[in-house]
Coordinates of C-alpha atoms in Angstrom, one line a residue:
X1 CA 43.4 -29.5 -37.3
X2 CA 44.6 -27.7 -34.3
X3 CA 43.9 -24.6 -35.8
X4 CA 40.5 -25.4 -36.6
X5 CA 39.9 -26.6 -33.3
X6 CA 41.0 -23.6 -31.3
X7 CA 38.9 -21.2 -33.9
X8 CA 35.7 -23.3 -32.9
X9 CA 36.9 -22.4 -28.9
X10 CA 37.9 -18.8 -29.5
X11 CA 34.2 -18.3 -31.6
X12 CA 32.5 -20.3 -28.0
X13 CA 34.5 -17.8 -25.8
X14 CA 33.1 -14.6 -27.5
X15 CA 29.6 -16.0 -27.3
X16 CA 29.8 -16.9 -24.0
X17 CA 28.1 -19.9 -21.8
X18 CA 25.4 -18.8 -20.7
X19 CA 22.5 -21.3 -19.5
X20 CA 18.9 -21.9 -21.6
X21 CA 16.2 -20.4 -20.2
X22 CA 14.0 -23.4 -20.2
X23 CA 15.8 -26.8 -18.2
X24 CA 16.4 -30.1 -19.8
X25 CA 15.4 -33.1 -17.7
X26 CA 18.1 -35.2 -17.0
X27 CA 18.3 -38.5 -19.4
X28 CA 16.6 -41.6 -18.7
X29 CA 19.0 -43.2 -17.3
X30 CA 20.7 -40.5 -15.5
X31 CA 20.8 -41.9 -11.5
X32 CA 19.2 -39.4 -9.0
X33 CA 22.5 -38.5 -7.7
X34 CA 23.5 -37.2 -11.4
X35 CA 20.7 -34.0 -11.7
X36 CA 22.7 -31.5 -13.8
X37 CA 24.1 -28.5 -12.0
X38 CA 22.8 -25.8 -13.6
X39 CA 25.6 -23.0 -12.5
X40 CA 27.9 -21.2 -15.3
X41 CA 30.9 -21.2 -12.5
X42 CA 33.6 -23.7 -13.1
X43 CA 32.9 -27.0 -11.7
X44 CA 36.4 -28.8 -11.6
X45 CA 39.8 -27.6 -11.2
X46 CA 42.6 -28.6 -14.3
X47 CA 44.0 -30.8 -11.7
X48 CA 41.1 -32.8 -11.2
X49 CA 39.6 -32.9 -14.7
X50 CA 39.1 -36.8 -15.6
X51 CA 40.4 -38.3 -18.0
X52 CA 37.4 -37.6 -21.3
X53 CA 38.3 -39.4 -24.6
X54 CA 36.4 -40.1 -27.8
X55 CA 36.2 -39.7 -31.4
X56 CA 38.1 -37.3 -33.8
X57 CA 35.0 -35.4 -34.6
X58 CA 34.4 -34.4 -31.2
X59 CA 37.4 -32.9 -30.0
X60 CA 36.3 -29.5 -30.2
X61 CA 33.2 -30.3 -27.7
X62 CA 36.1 -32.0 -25.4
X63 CA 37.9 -28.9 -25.5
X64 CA 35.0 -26.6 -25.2
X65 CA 33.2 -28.8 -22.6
X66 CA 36.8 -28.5 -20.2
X67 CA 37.2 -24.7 -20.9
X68 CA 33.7 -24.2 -19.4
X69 CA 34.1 -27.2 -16.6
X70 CA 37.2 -25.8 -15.2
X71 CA 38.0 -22.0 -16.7
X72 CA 40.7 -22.4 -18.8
X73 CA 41.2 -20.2 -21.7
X74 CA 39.9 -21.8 -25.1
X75 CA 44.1 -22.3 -25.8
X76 CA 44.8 -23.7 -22.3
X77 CA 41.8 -26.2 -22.7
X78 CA 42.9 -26.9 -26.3
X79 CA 46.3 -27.4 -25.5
X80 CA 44.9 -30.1 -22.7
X81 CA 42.9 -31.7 -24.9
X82 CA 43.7 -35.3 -27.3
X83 CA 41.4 -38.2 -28.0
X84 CA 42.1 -41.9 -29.5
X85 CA 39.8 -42.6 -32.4
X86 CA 36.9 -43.7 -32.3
X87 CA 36.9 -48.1 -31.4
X88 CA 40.3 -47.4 -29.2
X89 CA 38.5 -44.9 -27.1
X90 CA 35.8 -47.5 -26.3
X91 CA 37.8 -50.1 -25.1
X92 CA 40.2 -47.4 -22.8
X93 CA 36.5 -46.6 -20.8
X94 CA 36.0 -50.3 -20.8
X95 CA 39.8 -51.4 -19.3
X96 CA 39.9 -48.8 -17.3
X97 CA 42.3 -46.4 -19.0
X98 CA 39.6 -43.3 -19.2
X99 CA 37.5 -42.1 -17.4
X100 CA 34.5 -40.5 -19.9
X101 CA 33.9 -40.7 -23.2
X102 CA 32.2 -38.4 -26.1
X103 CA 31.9 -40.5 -29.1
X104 CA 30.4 -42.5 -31.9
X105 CA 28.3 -45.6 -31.8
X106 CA 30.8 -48.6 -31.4
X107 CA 31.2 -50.4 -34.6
X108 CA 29.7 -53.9 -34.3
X109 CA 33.5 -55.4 -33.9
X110 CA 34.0 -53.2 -31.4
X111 CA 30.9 -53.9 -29.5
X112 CA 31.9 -57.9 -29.4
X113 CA 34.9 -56.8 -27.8
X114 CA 33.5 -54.6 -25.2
X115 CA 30.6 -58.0 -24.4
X116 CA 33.7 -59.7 -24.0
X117 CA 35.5 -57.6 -21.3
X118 CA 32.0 -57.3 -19.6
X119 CA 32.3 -54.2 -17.9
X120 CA 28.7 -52.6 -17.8
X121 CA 28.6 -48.8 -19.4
X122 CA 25.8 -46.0 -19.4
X123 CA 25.4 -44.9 -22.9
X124 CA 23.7 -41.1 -23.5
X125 CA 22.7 -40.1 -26.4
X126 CA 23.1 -36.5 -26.4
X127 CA 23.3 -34.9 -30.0
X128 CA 23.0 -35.7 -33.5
X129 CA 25.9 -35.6 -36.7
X130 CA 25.3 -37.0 -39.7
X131 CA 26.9 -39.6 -42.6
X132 CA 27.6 -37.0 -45.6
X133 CA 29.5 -38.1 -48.9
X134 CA 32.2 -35.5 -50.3
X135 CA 33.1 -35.0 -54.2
X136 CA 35.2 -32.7 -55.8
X137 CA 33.9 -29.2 -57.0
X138 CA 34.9 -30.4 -60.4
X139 CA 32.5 -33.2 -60.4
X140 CA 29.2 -31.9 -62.2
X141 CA 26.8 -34.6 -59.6
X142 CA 25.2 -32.4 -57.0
X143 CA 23.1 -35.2 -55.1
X144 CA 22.3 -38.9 -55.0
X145 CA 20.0 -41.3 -53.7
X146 CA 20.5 -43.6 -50.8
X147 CA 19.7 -46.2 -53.3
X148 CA 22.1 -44.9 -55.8
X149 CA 25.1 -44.8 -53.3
X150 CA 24.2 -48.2 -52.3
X151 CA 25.0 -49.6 -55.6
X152 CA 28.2 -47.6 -56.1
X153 CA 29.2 -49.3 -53.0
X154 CA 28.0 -52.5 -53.7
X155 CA 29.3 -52.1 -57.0
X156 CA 26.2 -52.1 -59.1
X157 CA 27.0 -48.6 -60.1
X158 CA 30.8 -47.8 -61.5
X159 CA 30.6 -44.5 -63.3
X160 CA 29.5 -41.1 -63.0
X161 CA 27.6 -40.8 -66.3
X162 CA 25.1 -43.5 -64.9
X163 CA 23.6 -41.1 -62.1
X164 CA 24.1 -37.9 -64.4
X165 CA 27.4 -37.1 -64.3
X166 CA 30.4 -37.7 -66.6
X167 CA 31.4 -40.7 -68.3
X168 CA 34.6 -41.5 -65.6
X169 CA 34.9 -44.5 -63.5
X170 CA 33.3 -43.7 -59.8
X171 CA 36.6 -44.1 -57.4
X172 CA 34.6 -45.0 -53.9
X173 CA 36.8 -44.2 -50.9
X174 CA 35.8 -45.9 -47.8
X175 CA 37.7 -46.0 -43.6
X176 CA 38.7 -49.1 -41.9
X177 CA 35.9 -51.2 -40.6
X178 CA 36.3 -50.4 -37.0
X179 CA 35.9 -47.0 -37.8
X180 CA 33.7 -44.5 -36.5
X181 CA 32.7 -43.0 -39.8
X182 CA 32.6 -46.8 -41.5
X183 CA 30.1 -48.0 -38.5
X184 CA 28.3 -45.0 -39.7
X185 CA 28.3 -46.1 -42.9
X186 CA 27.7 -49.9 -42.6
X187 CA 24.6 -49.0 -40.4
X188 CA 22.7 -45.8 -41.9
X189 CA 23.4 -46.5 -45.2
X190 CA 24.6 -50.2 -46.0
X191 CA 22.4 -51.8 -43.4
X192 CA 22.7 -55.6 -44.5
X193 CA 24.5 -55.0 -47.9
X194 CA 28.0 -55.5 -48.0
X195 CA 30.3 -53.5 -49.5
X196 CA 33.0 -53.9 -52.4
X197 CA 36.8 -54.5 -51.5
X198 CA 38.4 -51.0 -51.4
X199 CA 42.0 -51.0 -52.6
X200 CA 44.5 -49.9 -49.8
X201 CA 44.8 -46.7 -51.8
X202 CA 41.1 -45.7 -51.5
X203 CA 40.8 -47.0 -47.8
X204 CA 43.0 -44.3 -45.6
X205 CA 43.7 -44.7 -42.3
X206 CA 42.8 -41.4 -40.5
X207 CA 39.5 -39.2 -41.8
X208 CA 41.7 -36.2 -42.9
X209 CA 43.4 -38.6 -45.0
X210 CA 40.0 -39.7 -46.6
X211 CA 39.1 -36.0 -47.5
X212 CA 42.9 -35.2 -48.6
X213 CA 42.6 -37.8 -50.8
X214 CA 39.5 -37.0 -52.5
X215 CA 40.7 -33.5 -52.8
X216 CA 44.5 -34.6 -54.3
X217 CA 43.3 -37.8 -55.9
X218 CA 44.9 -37.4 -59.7
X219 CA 41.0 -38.0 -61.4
X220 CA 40.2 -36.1 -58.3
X221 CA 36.5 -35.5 -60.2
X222 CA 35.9 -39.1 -60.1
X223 CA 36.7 -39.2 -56.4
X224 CA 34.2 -40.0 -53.8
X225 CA 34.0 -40.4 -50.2
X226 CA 32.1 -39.6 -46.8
X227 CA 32.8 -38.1 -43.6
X228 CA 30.8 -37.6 -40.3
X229 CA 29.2 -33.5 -41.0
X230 CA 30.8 -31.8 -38.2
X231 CA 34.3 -32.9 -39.0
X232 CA 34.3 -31.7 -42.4
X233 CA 32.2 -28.7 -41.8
X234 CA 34.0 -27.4 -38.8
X235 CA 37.3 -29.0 -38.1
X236 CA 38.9 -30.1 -41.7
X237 CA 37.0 -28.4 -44.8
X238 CA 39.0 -28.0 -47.6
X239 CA 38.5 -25.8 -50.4
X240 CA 37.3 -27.5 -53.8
X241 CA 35.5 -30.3 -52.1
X242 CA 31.5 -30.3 -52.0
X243 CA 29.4 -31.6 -49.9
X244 CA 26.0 -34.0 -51.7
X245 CA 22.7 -33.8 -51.1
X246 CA 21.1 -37.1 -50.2
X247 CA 17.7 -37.9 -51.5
X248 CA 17.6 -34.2 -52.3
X249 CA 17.6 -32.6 -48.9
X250 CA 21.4 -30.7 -48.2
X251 CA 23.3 -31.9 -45.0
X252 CA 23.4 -28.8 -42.9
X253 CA 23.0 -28.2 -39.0
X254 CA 19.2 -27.4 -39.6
X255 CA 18.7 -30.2 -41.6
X256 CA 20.1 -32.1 -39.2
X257 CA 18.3 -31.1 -36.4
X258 CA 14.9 -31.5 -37.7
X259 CA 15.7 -34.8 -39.2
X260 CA 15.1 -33.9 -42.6
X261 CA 18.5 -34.9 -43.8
X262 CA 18.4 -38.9 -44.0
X263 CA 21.6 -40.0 -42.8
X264 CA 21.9 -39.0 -39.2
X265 CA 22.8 -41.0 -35.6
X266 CA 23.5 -40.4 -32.2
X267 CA 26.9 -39.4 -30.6
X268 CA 27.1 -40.3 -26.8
X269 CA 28.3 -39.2 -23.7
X270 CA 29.7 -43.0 -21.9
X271 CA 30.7 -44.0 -18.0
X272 CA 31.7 -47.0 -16.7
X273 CA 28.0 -48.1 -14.5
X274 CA 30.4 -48.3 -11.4
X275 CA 31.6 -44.6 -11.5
X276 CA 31.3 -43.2 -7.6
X277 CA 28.8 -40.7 -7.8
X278 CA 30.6 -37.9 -6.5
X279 CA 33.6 -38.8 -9.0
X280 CA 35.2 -35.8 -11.2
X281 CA 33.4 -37.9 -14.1
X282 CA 30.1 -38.0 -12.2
X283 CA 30.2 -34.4 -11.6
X284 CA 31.5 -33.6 -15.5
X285 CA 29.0 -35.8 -16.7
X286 CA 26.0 -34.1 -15.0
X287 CA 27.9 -31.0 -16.5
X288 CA 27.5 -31.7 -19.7
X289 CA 23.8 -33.0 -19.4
X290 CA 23.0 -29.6 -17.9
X291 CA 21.0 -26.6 -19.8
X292 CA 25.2 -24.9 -19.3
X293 CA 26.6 -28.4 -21.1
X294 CA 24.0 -28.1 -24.1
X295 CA 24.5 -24.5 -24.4
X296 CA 28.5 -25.2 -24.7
X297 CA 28.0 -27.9 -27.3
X298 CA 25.8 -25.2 -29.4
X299 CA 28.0 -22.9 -29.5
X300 CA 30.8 -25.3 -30.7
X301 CA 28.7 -26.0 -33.4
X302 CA 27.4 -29.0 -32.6
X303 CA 23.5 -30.0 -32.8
X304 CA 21.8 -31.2 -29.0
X305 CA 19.3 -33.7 -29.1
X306 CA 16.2 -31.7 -29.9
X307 CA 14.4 -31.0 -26.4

């Protein structure tokens, strides 16, 4: 993964960061004393870089968004760069053991939690990834429904040959509950369905481990699984995996930005509501919410909130 993270930097360094030509009001509920800066020059030293967590999927915008923030190289900012998952980062901002997050949406578990400590957050949206479900190239299925991969995972639906592809039992991975992908996937495409007991085999811990085992899986063509797009498009593709359209329309960062694809949500940029306005995560935070901060997240190949 490390590897993959660094090319995404190194391909961000030789296009540069330069600034949008047209600026981006700041977000609703940005406080007056948080208008983005719009200058390219480094805004923070490494020494006083806060402390940024967040989910799996968006370490390569942590690393890109602290190369451009402070001017380290791509490999010094890499190098600098780690994240919890996704429901641990949440409750670190919370307790007081980070400082600013880029992230998922909670999973509702993890939102309880956070009610419970009570410590009041400002929650940007500020681009878009999508819920996208993997197979294996030798799996003849190009594209489901929603309502077909509803009953898979409700268990309505247990082989291949019933949505056109060959007579082999359907083996549905799934993540933990707390989960960033598994929110995802509870609340874009289960929504008040619940879904079938995985086995511990087809329920892997970390999302690399969902898409090695779709990819290794010994009826590896019956395998099938989802991921957030990014992460599998970017920072862990493997050859011989495939990627389904949904309701016919392809997952791509197009597709995505438009809204055409179905399955798509927010990610966020998070502070704690108490955070001193002139903070290092106050000033990184109107950083990132400049025209400079969208323009780093492009060229990381992420997708901005359409303007």
């Amino acid at each position: 993964m490390k590897k993959r993270v660094l090319a995404c930097l190194l391909l961000l360094t030789l296009a540069g960061c330069a600034s949008q030509s047209r600026p981006q009001p700041p977000a609703a509920d940005t406080p007056p004393a948080e208008q983005p800066a719009q200058s390219s020059e480094p805004i923070l030293s490494p020494t006083d870089y806060p402390r940024v967590d967040g989910s799996t999927a968006n370490l390569p915008m942590m690393a890109a968004i602290r190369a451009a923030a402070t001017g380290e190289s791509p490999e010094q900012a890499e190098a600098m760069t780690t994240c919890r998952k996704t429901p641990e980062a949440w409750m670190a901002l919370a307790n007081g053991e980070t400082d600013l997050l880029l992230v998922y949406e909670a999973s509702e578990q993890t939102k309880k939690r956070l009610d419970e400590i009570g410590n009041e957050l400002v929650i940007t949206p500020i681009g878009r990834d999508a819920l996208v479900f993997l197979v294996n190239d030798g799996n003849p299925v190009t594209g489901l429904t929603q309502e077909q991969l509803t009953d898979i995972y409700t268990g309505a639906i247990t082989n291949w040959s019933d949505v056109g592809g060959a007579g082999a039992s359907i083996a549905a991975f799934q993540r933990p509950e707390a989960s960033g992908s598994q929110s995802l996937f509870m609340k874009l495409l289960m929504r008040d369905k619940k879904p079938v007991e995985a086995p511990t085999e087809l329920r892997p811990e970390e999302m690399g481990g969902l898409v090695d085992s779709i990819a290794e899986y010994d009826n590896s063509a019956n395998a099938l699984g989802y991921s957030v797009y990014y992460y599998v498009s970017c920072m862990y593709g493997m050859d011989g995996l495939r990627l389904l359209d949904v309701d016919g329309v392809s997952p791509s960062s197009e597709t995505i930005a438009s809204g055409a694809y179905p399955l798509i949500n927010e990610y966020y940029l998070v502070t704690r509501a108490n955070e001193p306005a002139n903070s290092p995560a106050a000033k990184l935070r109107a950083f990132i919410l400049s025209d400079t901060g969208r323009s780093v997240m492009e060229q990381a190949g992420y997708v901005p909130l359409q303007e």
